[in-house]
JSON list of C-alpha atoms in Angstrom, two decimals:
[
{"chain": "A", "resi": 1, "resn": "MET", "atom": "CA", "xyz": [0.85, 2.16, 3.40]},
{"chain": "A", "resi": 2, "resn": "THR", "atom": "CA", "xyz": [2.93, 5.13, 4.13]},
{"chain": "A", "resi": 3, "resn": "LEU", "atom": "CA", "xyz": [3.00, 6.36, 7.66]},
{"chain": "A", "resi": 4, "resn": "TRP", "atom": "CA", "xyz": [3.52, 9.85, 8.97]},
{"chain": "A", "resi": 5, "resn": "LEU", "atom": "CA", "xyz": [5.13, 10.74, 12.37]},
{"chain": "A", "resi": 6, "resn": "THR", "atom": "CA", "xyz": [4.87, 14.57, 13.97]},
{"chain": "A", "resi": 7, "resn": "ARG", "atom": "CA", "xyz": [6.19, 16.00, 16.83]},
{"chain": "A", "resi": 8, "resn": "ILE", "atom": "CA", "xyz": [4.57, 18.56, 18.32]},
{"chain": "A", "resi": 9, "resn": "ILE", "atom": "CA", "xyz": [5.91, 20.76, 21.50]},
{"chain": "A", "resi": 10, "resn": "PRO", "atom": "CA", "xyz": [3.16, 22.71, 22.71]},
{"chain": "A", "resi": 11, "resn": "ASP", "atom": "CA", "xyz": [4.16, 26.58, 23.90]},
{"chain": "A", "resi": 12, "resn": "PRO", "atom": "CA", "xyz": [2.36, 26.56, 27.68]},
{"chain": "A", "resi": 13, "resn": "ARG", "atom": "CA", "xyz": [1.88, 29.94, 26.67]},
{"chain": "A", "resi": 14, "resn": "SER", "atom": "CA", "xyz": [-0.70, 28.92, 24.20]},
{"chain": "A", "resi": 15, "resn": "ARG", "atom": "CA", "xyz": [-3.97, 29.08, 25.99]},
{"chain": "A", "resi": 16, "resn": "GLU", "atom": "CA", "xyz": [-5.30, 26.78, 22.65]},
{"chain": "A", "resi": 17, "resn": "ALA", "atom": "CA", "xyz": [-2.17, 24.29, 23.89]},
{"chain": "A", "resi": 18, "resn": "ARG", "atom": "CA", "xyz": [-2.71, 24.02, 27.59]},
{"chain": "A", "resi": 19, "resn": "ARG", "atom": "CA", "xyz": [-6.52, 23.10, 27.44]},
{"chain": "A", "resi": 20, "resn": "ASP", "atom": "CA", "xyz": [-6.09, 20.60, 24.51]},
{"chain": "A", "resi": 21, "resn": "THR", "atom": "CA", "xyz": [-3.00, 18.38, 26.50]},
{"chain": "A", "resi": 22, "resn": "ALA", "atom": "CA", "xyz": [-5.02, 18.47, 29.48]},
{"chain": "A", "resi": 23, "resn": "GLY", "atom": "CA", "xyz": [-7.99, 17.01, 28.19]},
{"chain": "A", "resi": 24, "resn": "ALA", "atom": "CA", "xyz": [-8.40, 14.07, 25.93]},
{"chain": "A", "resi": 25, "resn": "VAL", "atom": "CA", "xyz": [-11.67, 14.78, 24.19]},
{"chain": "A", "resi": 26, "resn": "ASP", "atom": "CA", "xyz": [-10.05, 18.53, 23.06]},
{"chain": "A", "resi": 27, "resn": "LEU", "atom": "CA", "xyz": [-6.92, 17.01, 22.25]},
{"chain": "A", "resi": 28, "resn": "HIS", "atom": "CA", "xyz": [-8.55, 14.16, 19.60]},
{"chain": "A", "resi": 29, "resn": "HIS", "atom": "CA", "xyz": [-10.77, 17.18, 18.16]},
{"chain": "A", "resi": 30, "resn": "ARG", "atom": "CA", "xyz": [-6.86, 19.31, 17.74]},
{"chain": "A", "resi": 31, "resn": "MET", "atom": "CA", "xyz": [-5.42, 15.92, 16.11]},
{"chain": "A", "resi": 32, "resn": "MET", "atom": "CA", "xyz": [-8.49, 15.70, 13.81]},
{"chain": "A", "resi": 33, "resn": "SER", "atom": "CA", "xyz": [-8.73, 19.29, 12.41]},
{"chain": "A", "resi": 34, "resn": "LEU", "atom": "CA", "xyz": [-5.09, 18.74, 11.11]},
{"chain": "A", "resi": 35, "resn": "PHE", "atom": "CA", "xyz": [-6.44, 16.59, 8.19]},
{"chain": "A", "resi": 36, "resn": "PRO", "atom": "CA", "xyz": [-9.03, 17.59, 5.27]},
{"chain": "A", "resi": 37, "resn": "ASP", "atom": "CA", "xyz": [-12.77, 18.14, 6.44]},
{"chain": "A", "resi": 38, "resn": "HIS", "atom": "CA", "xyz": [-14.10, 16.37, 3.61]},
{"chain": "A", "resi": 39, "resn": "VAL", "atom": "CA", "xyz": [-13.08, 12.73, 5.56]},
{"chain": "A", "resi": 40, "resn": "ALA", "atom": "CA", "xyz": [-16.06, 10.36, 5.30]},
{"chain": "A", "resi": 41, "resn": "THR", "atom": "CA", "xyz": [-17.50, 10.93, 8.74]},
{"chain": "A", "resi": 42, "resn": "ASP", "atom": "CA", "xyz": [-17.58, 6.86, 8.95]},
{"chain": "A", "resi": 43, "resn": "GLU", "atom": "CA", "xyz": [-14.72, 6.20, 11.19]},
{"chain": "A", "resi": 44, "resn": "PRO", "atom": "CA", "xyz": [-12.88, 9.16, 10.17]},
{"chain": "A", "resi": 45, "resn": "ARG", "atom": "CA", "xyz": [-9.67, 8.50, 12.69]},
{"chain": "A", "resi": 46, "resn": "ARG", "atom": "CA", "xyz": [-9.54, 5.05, 11.79]},
{"chain": "A", "resi": 47, "resn": "ARG", "atom": "CA", "xyz": [-9.74, 6.09, 7.61]},
{"chain": "A", "resi": 48, "resn": "LEU", "atom": "CA", "xyz": [-7.14, 8.63, 8.38]},
{"chain": "A", "resi": 49, "resn": "GLY", "atom": "CA", "xyz": [-4.91, 6.30, 10.61]},
{"chain": "A", "resi": 50, "resn": "VAL", "atom": "CA", "xyz": [-4.86, 8.67, 13.91]},
{"chain": "A", "resi": 51, "resn": "LEU", "atom": "CA", "xyz": [-2.98, 7.96, 16.46]},
{"chain": "A", "resi": 52, "resn": "PHE", "atom": "CA", "xyz": [-1.53, 10.21, 19.55]},
{"chain": "A", "resi": 53, "resn": "ARG", "atom": "CA", "xyz": [0.35, 10.09, 22.51]},
{"chain": "A", "resi": 54, "resn": "THR", "atom": "CA", "xyz": [1.24, 13.01, 25.00]},
{"chain": "A", "resi": 55, "resn": "GLU", "atom": "CA", "xyz": [4.70, 12.73, 26.85]},
{"chain": "A", "resi": 56, "resn": "SER", "atom": "CA", "xyz": [6.72, 14.44, 29.42]},
{"chain": "A", "resi": 57, "resn": "THR", "atom": "CA", "xyz": [10.12, 14.48, 28.43]},
{"chain": "A", "resi": 58, "resn": "PRO", "atom": "CA", "xyz": [13.09, 16.57, 30.38]},
{"chain": "A", "resi": 59, "resn": "ALA", "atom": "CA", "xyz": [12.22, 19.08, 27.78]},
{"chain": "A", "resi": 60, "resn": "GLY", "atom": "CA", "xyz": [9.05, 19.95, 28.55]},
{"chain": "A", "resi": 61, "resn": "ASP", "atom": "CA", "xyz": [6.32, 18.01, 26.88]},
{"chain": "A", "resi": 62, "resn": "GLN", "atom": "CA", "xyz": [5.41, 16.77, 23.47]},
{"chain": "A", "resi": 63, "resn": "ILE", "atom": "CA", "xyz": [2.36, 15.45, 21.55]},
{"chain": "A", "resi": 64, "resn": "LEU", "atom": "CA", "xyz": [3.37, 12.68, 19.11]},
{"chain": "A", "resi": 65, "resn": "LEU", "atom": "CA", "xyz": [0.66, 12.40, 16.34]},
{"chain": "A", "resi": 66, "resn": "GLN", "atom": "CA", "xyz": [1.01, 9.01, 13.46]},
{"chain": "A", "resi": 67, "resn": "SER", "atom": "CA", "xyz": [-1.33, 9.39, 10.54]},
{"chain": "A", "resi": 68, "resn": "ALA", "atom": "CA", "xyz": [-1.68, 7.59, 7.37]},
{"chain": "A", "resi": 69, "resn": "GLN", "atom": "CA", "xyz": [-1.93, 10.99, 5.58]},
{"chain": "A", "resi": 70, "resn": "ARG", "atom": "CA", "xyz": [0.60, 14.20, 6.45]},
{"chain": "A", "resi": 71, "resn": "PRO", "atom": "CA", "xyz": [-1.18, 16.66, 8.46]},
{"chain": "A", "resi": 72, "resn": "ASP", "atom": "CA", "xyz": [-1.90, 20.16, 7.48]},
{"chain": "A", "resi": 73, "resn": "LEU", "atom": "CA", "xyz": [0.65, 22.12, 9.86]},
{"chain": "A", "resi": 74, "resn": "ASP", "atom": "CA", "xyz": [-0.69, 25.36, 9.09]},
{"chain": "A", "resi": 75, "resn": "ARG", "atom": "CA", "xyz": [-4.28, 24.12, 10.83]},
{"chain": "A", "resi": 76, "resn": "LEU", "atom": "CA", "xyz": [-2.34, 24.70, 14.52]},
{"chain": "A", "resi": 77, "resn": "PRO", "atom": "CA", "xyz": [-3.20, 28.16, 15.76]},
{"chain": "A", "resi": 78, "resn": "THR", "atom": "CA", "xyz": [-0.98, 30.43, 15.73]},
{"chain": "A", "resi": 79, "resn": "GLY", "atom": "CA", "xyz": [1.50, 30.56, 18.37]},
{"chain": "A", "resi": 80, "resn": "TYR", "atom": "CA", "xyz": [0.47, 26.80, 19.83]},
{"chain": "A", "resi": 81, "resn": "GLY", "atom": "CA", "xyz": [3.81, 25.32, 19.53]},
{"chain": "A", "resi": 82, "resn": "GLN", "atom": "CA", "xyz": [6.55, 23.97, 17.46]},
{"chain": "A", "resi": 83, "resn": "ALA", "atom": "CA", "xyz": [5.39, 21.48, 15.03]},
{"chain": "A", "resi": 84, "resn": "VAL", "atom": "CA", "xyz": [7.82, 19.10, 12.61]},
{"chain": "A", "resi": 85, "resn": "THR", "atom": "CA", "xyz": [6.69, 15.85, 10.42]},
{"chain": "A", "resi": 86, "resn": "LYS", "atom": "CA", "xyz": [8.68, 13.20, 8.62]},
{"chain": "A", "resi": 87, "resn": "THR", "atom": "CA", "xyz": [7.93, 9.36, 6.84]},
{"chain": "A", "resi": 88, "resn": "LEU", "atom": "CA", "xyz": [8.43, 6.30, 8.54]},
{"chain": "A", "resi": 89, "resn": "THR", "atom": "CA", "xyz": [8.87, 4.54, 5.88]},
{"chain": "A", "resi": 90, "resn": "PRO", "atom": "CA", "xyz": [12.67, 4.06, 6.24]},
{"chain": "A", "resi": 91, "resn": "LEU", "atom": "CA", "xyz": [12.02, 2.46, 9.78]},
{"chain": "A", "resi": 92, "resn": "LEU", "atom": "CA", "xyz": [9.15, 0.17, 8.69]},
{"chain": "A", "resi": 93, "resn": "ASP", "atom": "CA", "xyz": [11.01, -0.84, 5.50]},
{"chain": "A", "resi": 94, "resn": "ALA", "atom": "CA", "xyz": [13.74, -1.99, 7.78]},
{"chain": "A", "resi": 95, "resn": "LEU", "atom": "CA", "xyz": [11.93, -4.45, 9.52]},
{"chain": "A", "resi": 96, "resn": "ARG", "atom": "CA", "xyz": [12.71, -7.82, 9.60]},
{"chain": "A", "resi": 97, "resn": "PRO", "atom": "CA", "xyz": [12.09, -11.43, 11.87]},
{"chain": "A", "resi": 98, "resn": "GLY", "atom": "CA", "xyz": [15.51, -11.08, 14.33]},
{"chain": "A", "resi": 99, "resn": "LEU", "atom": "CA", "xyz": [15.48, -7.04, 13.98]},
{"chain": "A", "resi": 100, "resn": "HIS", "atom": "CA", "xyz": [16.19, -5.73, 18.10]},
{"chain": "A", "resi": 101, "resn": "ILE", "atom": "CA", "xyz": [13.66, -2.85, 18.82]},
{"chain": "A", "resi": 102, "resn": "ARG", "atom": "CA", "xyz": [12.97, -0.67, 21.89]},
{"chain": "A", "resi": 103, "resn": "TYR", "atom": "CA", "xyz": [9.04, -0.22, 21.67]},
{"chain": "A", "resi": 104, "resn": "ARG", "atom": "CA", "xyz": [6.71, 2.20, 24.04]},
{"chain": "A", "resi": 105, "resn": "ILE", "atom": "CA", "xyz": [3.30, 2.42, 24.70]},
{"chain": "A", "resi": 106, "resn": "ALA", "atom": "CA", "xyz": [0.36, 4.39, 26.75]},
{"chain": "A", "resi": 107, "resn": "ALA", "atom": "CA", "xyz": [-2.24, 1.72, 26.41]},
{"chain": "A", "resi": 108, "resn": "ASN", "atom": "CA", "xyz": [-5.19, 0.96, 28.17]},
{"chain": "A", "resi": 109, "resn": "PRO", "atom": "CA", "xyz": [-5.04, -2.43, 29.54]},
{"chain": "A", "resi": 110, "resn": "ILE", "atom": "CA", "xyz": [-8.51, -4.02, 30.14]},
{"chain": "A", "resi": 111, "resn": "ARG", "atom": "CA", "xyz": [-10.67, -6.97, 30.55]},
{"chain": "A", "resi": 112, "resn": "LYS", "atom": "CA", "xyz": [-14.59, -7.78, 30.71]},
{"chain": "A", "resi": 113, "resn": "PRO", "atom": "CA", "xyz": [-15.58, -10.60, 32.63]},
{"chain": "A", "resi": 114, "resn": "GLY", "atom": "CA", "xyz": [-18.70, -12.09, 31.94]},
{"chain": "A", "resi": 115, "resn": "ARG", "atom": "CA", "xyz": [-21.59, -11.58, 32.80]},
{"chain": "A", "resi": 116, "resn": "ALA", "atom": "CA", "xyz": [-21.83, -14.44, 35.87]},
{"chain": "A", "resi": 117, "resn": "THR", "atom": "CA", "xyz": [-18.11, -13.04, 36.99]},
{"chain": "A", "resi": 118, "resn": "ARG", "atom": "CA", "xyz": [-19.34, -9.55, 37.35]},
{"chain": "A", "resi": 119, "resn": "GLU", "atom": "CA", "xyz": [-22.41, -10.64, 39.33]},
{"chain": "A", "resi": 120, "resn": "LEU", "atom": "CA", "xyz": [-20.26, -12.72, 41.69]},
{"chain": "A", "resi": 121, "resn": "TYR", "atom": "CA", "xyz": [-17.73, -9.93, 42.51]},
{"chain": "A", "resi": 122, "resn": "ARG", "atom": "CA", "xyz": [-20.09, -7.39, 42.01]},
{"chain": "A", "resi": 123, "resn": "LEU", "atom": "CA", "xyz": [-17.68, -6.03, 39.04]},
{"chain": "A", "resi": 124, "resn": "LYS", "atom": "CA", "xyz": [-18.10, -3.52, 36.37]},
{"chain": "A", "resi": 125, "resn": "ALA", "atom": "CA", "xyz": [-18.57, -4.50, 32.18]},
{"chain": "A", "resi": 126, "resn": "VAL", "atom": "CA", "xyz": [-15.06, -3.18, 31.89]},
{"chain": "A", "resi": 127, "resn": "VAL", "atom": "CA", "xyz": [-12.53, -3.53, 33.99]},
{"chain": "A", "resi": 128, "resn": "PRO", "atom": "CA", "xyz": [-9.04, -1.51, 34.25]},
{"chain": "A", "resi": 129, "resn": "LEU", "atom": "CA", "xyz": [-5.23, -3.76, 34.86]},
{"chain": "A", "resi": 130, "resn": "GLN", "atom": "CA", "xyz": [-3.10, -3.11, 36.66]},
{"chain": "A", "resi": 131, "resn": "GLY", "atom": "CA", "xyz": [0.43, -4.27, 38.16]},
{"chain": "A", "resi": 132, "resn": "THR", "atom": "CA", "xyz": [0.79, -7.51, 37.49]},
{"chain": "A", "resi": 133, "resn": "ALA", "atom": "CA", "xyz": [-2.07, -7.98, 35.49]},
{"chain": "A", "resi": 134, "resn": "ALA", "atom": "CA", "xyz": [-0.87, -5.03, 33.26]},
{"chain": "A", "resi": 135, "resn": "ASP", "atom": "CA", "xyz": [2.09, -6.72, 32.33]},
{"chain": "A", "resi": 136, "resn": "GLU", "atom": "CA", "xyz": [0.49, -9.84, 31.46]},
{"chain": "A", "resi": 137, "resn": "TRP", "atom": "CA", "xyz": [-2.15, -7.91, 29.18]},
{"chain": "A", "resi": 138, "resn": "TRP", "atom": "CA", "xyz": [1.07, -6.22, 27.34]},
{"chain": "A", "resi": 139, "resn": "ALA", "atom": "CA", "xyz": [2.99, -9.15, 26.74]},
{"chain": "A", "resi": 140, "resn": "ARG", "atom": "CA", "xyz": [0.13, -11.35, 25.19]},
{"chain": "A", "resi": 141, "resn": "GLN", "atom": "CA", "xyz": [-0.29, -7.95, 22.64]},
{"chain": "A", "resi": 142, "resn": "ALA", "atom": "CA", "xyz": [3.08, -8.08, 21.98]},
{"chain": "A", "resi": 143, "resn": "ARG", "atom": "CA", "xyz": [2.88, -11.62, 20.73]},
{"chain": "A", "resi": 144, "resn": "SER", "atom": "CA", "xyz": [0.23, -10.91, 19.07]},
{"chain": "A", "resi": 145, "resn": "CYS", "atom": "CA", "xyz": [2.03, -7.57, 17.11]},
{"chain": "A", "resi": 146, "resn": "GLY", "atom": "CA", "xyz": [5.09, -10.39, 16.45]},
{"chain": "A", "resi": 147, "resn": "LEU", "atom": "CA", "xyz": [7.12, -9.18, 19.21]},
{"chain": "A", "resi": 148, "resn": "ASP", "atom": "CA", "xyz": [9.21, -11.40, 21.35]},
{"chain": "A", "resi": 149, "resn": "LEU", "atom": "CA", "xyz": [9.85, -9.07, 24.45]},
{"chain": "A", "resi": 150, "resn": "ALA", "atom": "CA", "xyz": [13.11, -9.00, 26.42]},
{"chain": "A", "resi": 151, "resn": "THR", "atom": "CA", "xyz": [12.19, -6.68, 28.83]},
{"chain": "A", "resi": 152, "resn": "LEU", "atom": "CA", "xyz": [9.25, -4.99, 30.16]},
{"chain": "A", "resi": 153, "resn": "HIS", "atom": "CA", "xyz": [8.74, -1.90, 32.25]},
{"chain": "A", "resi": 154, "resn": "SER", "atom": "CA", "xyz": [5.44, -0.38, 33.02]},
{"chain": "A", "resi": 155, "resn": "SER", "atom": "CA", "xyz": [3.93, 2.48, 35.24]},
{"chain": "A", "resi": 156, "resn": "PRO", "atom": "CA", "xyz": [0.58, 4.53, 35.95]},
{"chain": "A", "resi": 157, "resn": "LEU", "atom": "CA", "xyz": [-0.32, 7.08, 34.13]},
{"chain": "A", "resi": 158, "resn": "ASP", "atom": "CA", "xyz": [-3.02, 10.03, 34.17]},
{"chain": "A", "resi": 159, "resn": "ALA", "atom": "CA", "xyz": [-6.11, 8.70, 32.64]},
{"chain": "A", "resi": 160, "resn": "ALA", "atom": "CA", "xyz": [-6.89, 9.88, 29.41]},
{"chain": "A", "resi": 161, "resn": "THR", "atom": "CA", "xyz": [-10.62, 12.02, 30.99]},
{"chain": "A", "resi": 162, "resn": "GLY", "atom": "CA", "xyz": [-13.10, 14.51, 28.96]},
{"chain": "A", "resi": 163, "resn": "HIS", "atom": "CA", "xyz": [-16.88, 15.40, 27.70]},
{"chain": "A", "resi": 164, "resn": "ARG", "atom": "CA", "xyz": [-17.76, 14.14, 24.21]},
{"chain": "A", "resi": 165, "resn": "ARG", "atom": "CA", "xyz": [-18.75, 16.83, 23.12]},
{"chain": "A", "resi": 166, "resn": "SER", "atom": "CA", "xyz": [-21.71, 15.57, 21.00]},
{"chain": "A", "resi": 167, "resn": "ASP", "atom": "CA", "xyz": [-23.58, 14.42, 24.07]},
{"chain": "A", "resi": 168, "resn": "GLN", "atom": "CA", "xyz": [-21.29, 15.43, 26.81]},
{"chain": "A", "resi": 169, "resn": "ARG", "atom": "CA", "xyz": [-20.76, 11.77, 27.99]},
{"chain": "A", "resi": 170, "resn": "ARG", "atom": "CA", "xyz": [-17.63, 11.61, 30.34]},
{"chain": "A", "resi": 171, "resn": "ILE", "atom": "CA", "xyz": [-15.09, 8.99, 28.78]},
{"chain": "A", "resi": 172, "resn": "LYS", "atom": "CA", "xyz": [-12.16, 8.28, 30.74]},
{"chain": "A", "resi": 173, "resn": "HIS", "atom": "CA", "xyz": [-9.41, 5.31, 29.78]},
{"chain": "A", "resi": 174, "resn": "ASP", "atom": "CA", "xyz": [-7.10, 4.48, 32.28]},
{"chain": "A", "resi": 175, "resn": "ARG", "atom": "CA", "xyz": [-3.45, 4.35, 31.02]},
{"chain": "A", "resi": 176, "resn": "VAL", "atom": "CA", "xyz": [-0.41, 2.37, 31.40]},
{"chain": "A", "resi": 177, "resn": "LEU", "atom": "CA", "xyz": [3.00, 3.34, 29.83]},
{"chain": "A", "resi": 178, "resn": "PHE", "atom": "CA", "xyz": [4.98, 0.30, 28.58]},
{"chain": "A", "resi": 179, "resn": "GLU", "atom": "CA", "xyz": [8.44, 0.43, 27.06]},
{"chain": "A", "resi": 180, "resn": "GLY", "atom": "CA", "xyz": [11.06, -2.17, 27.21]},
{"chain": "A", "resi": 181, "resn": "THR", "atom": "CA", "xyz": [12.94, -3.82, 24.26]},
{"chain": "A", "resi": 182, "resn": "ALA", "atom": "CA", "xyz": [11.88, -7.04, 21.81]},
{"chain": "A", "resi": 183, "resn": "ALA", "atom": "CA", "xyz": [12.77, -8.84, 19.14]},
{"chain": "A", "resi": 184, "resn": "ILE", "atom": "CA", "xyz": [10.59, -8.70, 15.69]},
{"chain": "A", "resi": 185, "resn": "THR", "atom": "CA", "xyz": [9.16, -12.38, 15.02]},
{"chain": "A", "resi": 186, "resn": "ASP", "atom": "CA", "xyz": [6.74, -11.42, 12.82]},
{"chain": "A", "resi": 187, "resn": "ALA", "atom": "CA", "xyz": [7.33, -7.62, 10.49]},
{"chain": "A", "resi": 188, "resn": "ASP", "atom": "CA", "xyz": [4.32, -7.81, 8.49]},
{"chain": "A", "resi": 189, "resn": "LEU", "atom": "CA", "xyz": [2.39, -8.22, 11.24]},
{"chain": "A", "resi": 190, "resn": "LEU", "atom": "CA", "xyz": [4.12, -5.60, 13.24]},
{"chain": "A", "resi": 191, "resn": "ARG", "atom": "CA", "xyz": [3.40, -3.50, 10.17]},
{"chain": "A", "resi": 192, "resn": "THR", "atom": "CA", "xyz": [-0.05, -3.93, 10.52]},
{"chain": "A", "resi": 193, "resn": "ARG", "atom": "CA", "xyz": [-0.25, -3.86, 14.06]},
{"chain": "A", "resi": 194, "resn": "LEU", "atom": "CA", "xyz": [1.88, -0.51, 14.22]},
{"chain": "A", "resi": 195, "resn": "THR", "atom": "CA", "xyz": [-0.76, 1.09, 11.70]},
{"chain": "A", "resi": 196, "resn": "ASP", "atom": "CA", "xyz": [-4.02, -0.12, 13.30]},
{"chain": "A", "resi": 197, "resn": "GLY", "atom": "CA", "xyz": [-3.04, 0.80, 17.00]},
{"chain": "A", "resi": 198, "resn": "ILE", "atom": "CA", "xyz": [-3.64, -1.56, 20.03]},
{"chain": "A", "resi": 199, "resn": "GLY", "atom": "CA", "xyz": [-6.00, -2.18, 22.55]},
{"chain": "A", "resi": 200, "resn": "LYS", "atom": "CA", "xyz": [-9.03, 0.64, 23.24]},
{"chain": "A", "resi": 201, "resn": "GLY", "atom": "CA", "xyz": [-8.95, 4.37, 23.78]},
{"chain": "A", "resi": 202, "resn": "LYS", "atom": "CA", "xyz": [-7.06, 4.83, 20.95]},
{"chain": "A", "resi": 203, "resn": "ALA", "atom": "CA", "xyz": [-9.35, 7.77, 19.85]},
{"chain": "A", "resi": 204, "resn": "TYR", "atom": "CA", "xyz": [-8.12, 9.39, 23.40]},
{"chain": "A", "resi": 205, "resn": "GLY", "atom": "CA", "xyz": [-4.19, 9.26, 23.16]},
{"chain": "A", "resi": 206, "resn": "CYS", "atom": "CA", "xyz": [-4.35, 4.97, 23.63]},
{"chain": "A", "resi": 207, "resn": "GLY", "atom": "CA", "xyz": [-2.80, 2.48, 21.54]},
{"chain": "A", "resi": 208, "resn": "LEU", "atom": "CA", "xyz": [0.19, 4.49, 20.11]},
{"chain": "A", "resi": 209, "resn": "LEU", "atom": "CA", "xyz": [3.34, 1.59, 19.73]},
{"chain": "A", "resi": 210, "resn": "SER", "atom": "CA", "xyz": [6.72, 3.43, 18.68]},
{"chain": "A", "resi": 211, "resn": "ILE", "atom": "CA", "xyz": [10.03, 1.78, 18.06]},
{"chain": "A", "resi": 212, "resn": "ALA", "atom": "CA", "xyz": [13.48, 2.29, 17.45]},
{"chain": "A", "resi": 213, "resn": "PRO", "atom": "CA", "xyz": [16.29, 0.03, 16.13]},
{"chain": "A", "resi": 214, "resn": "HIS", "atom": "CA", "xyz": [18.28, -1.33, 19.48]},
{"chain": "A", "resi": 215, "resn": "PRO", "atom": "CA", "xyz": [21.72, -2.96, 19.13]},
{"chain": "A", "resi": 216, "resn": "GLY", "atom": "CA", "xyz": [20.02, -6.25, 21.44]},
{"chain": "A", "resi": 217, "resn": "PRO", "atom": "CA", "xyz": [21.88, -8.56, 23.25]},
{"chain": "A", "resi": 218, "resn": "GLN", "atom": "CA", "xyz": [25.63, -8.25, 23.37]}
]
């Protein structure tokens, strides 16, 4: 499967760009609007392989969009910002066991306690993880991606929030940024997880795993 990575640098003067980057639901709809309307209504995000993440960089905010179909950037509103798309095929083809990489992912680490535990400790059905518990969650996910972690740095991010347009139900996905270095143990498994995304909240800016080659231990 071909994957595409699009980098969008929103123009802060654009009202549409400011609105989209302020809410996870609006940004979800904007990213989906870059693809054909006729995609089957049954899980269109998954069918298109759409994953995205917002990032703050020294040069300003940016949106990273990964997809299995090339987006139509002409569908962005006039003045929305700068955008460029490239294929990830060379990167995916180069993956092999033993290769060292850098990784970054904004994920929604959670656990779902059993009924007895929920009642005993008066917990919610879904409990967001923080600190060491979140790091342990990512370590397990990384192993299931075919990665052997070498370093792990984590930091909390603002939650992805908004109101669904269909029923106005509020959504909230707590996010943690994980980044560091790792060695590939299973390249095919890693390609699959890169395509599918990791964890919950993938429709709202969570779960996009970004990787790049890294020199590794010297």
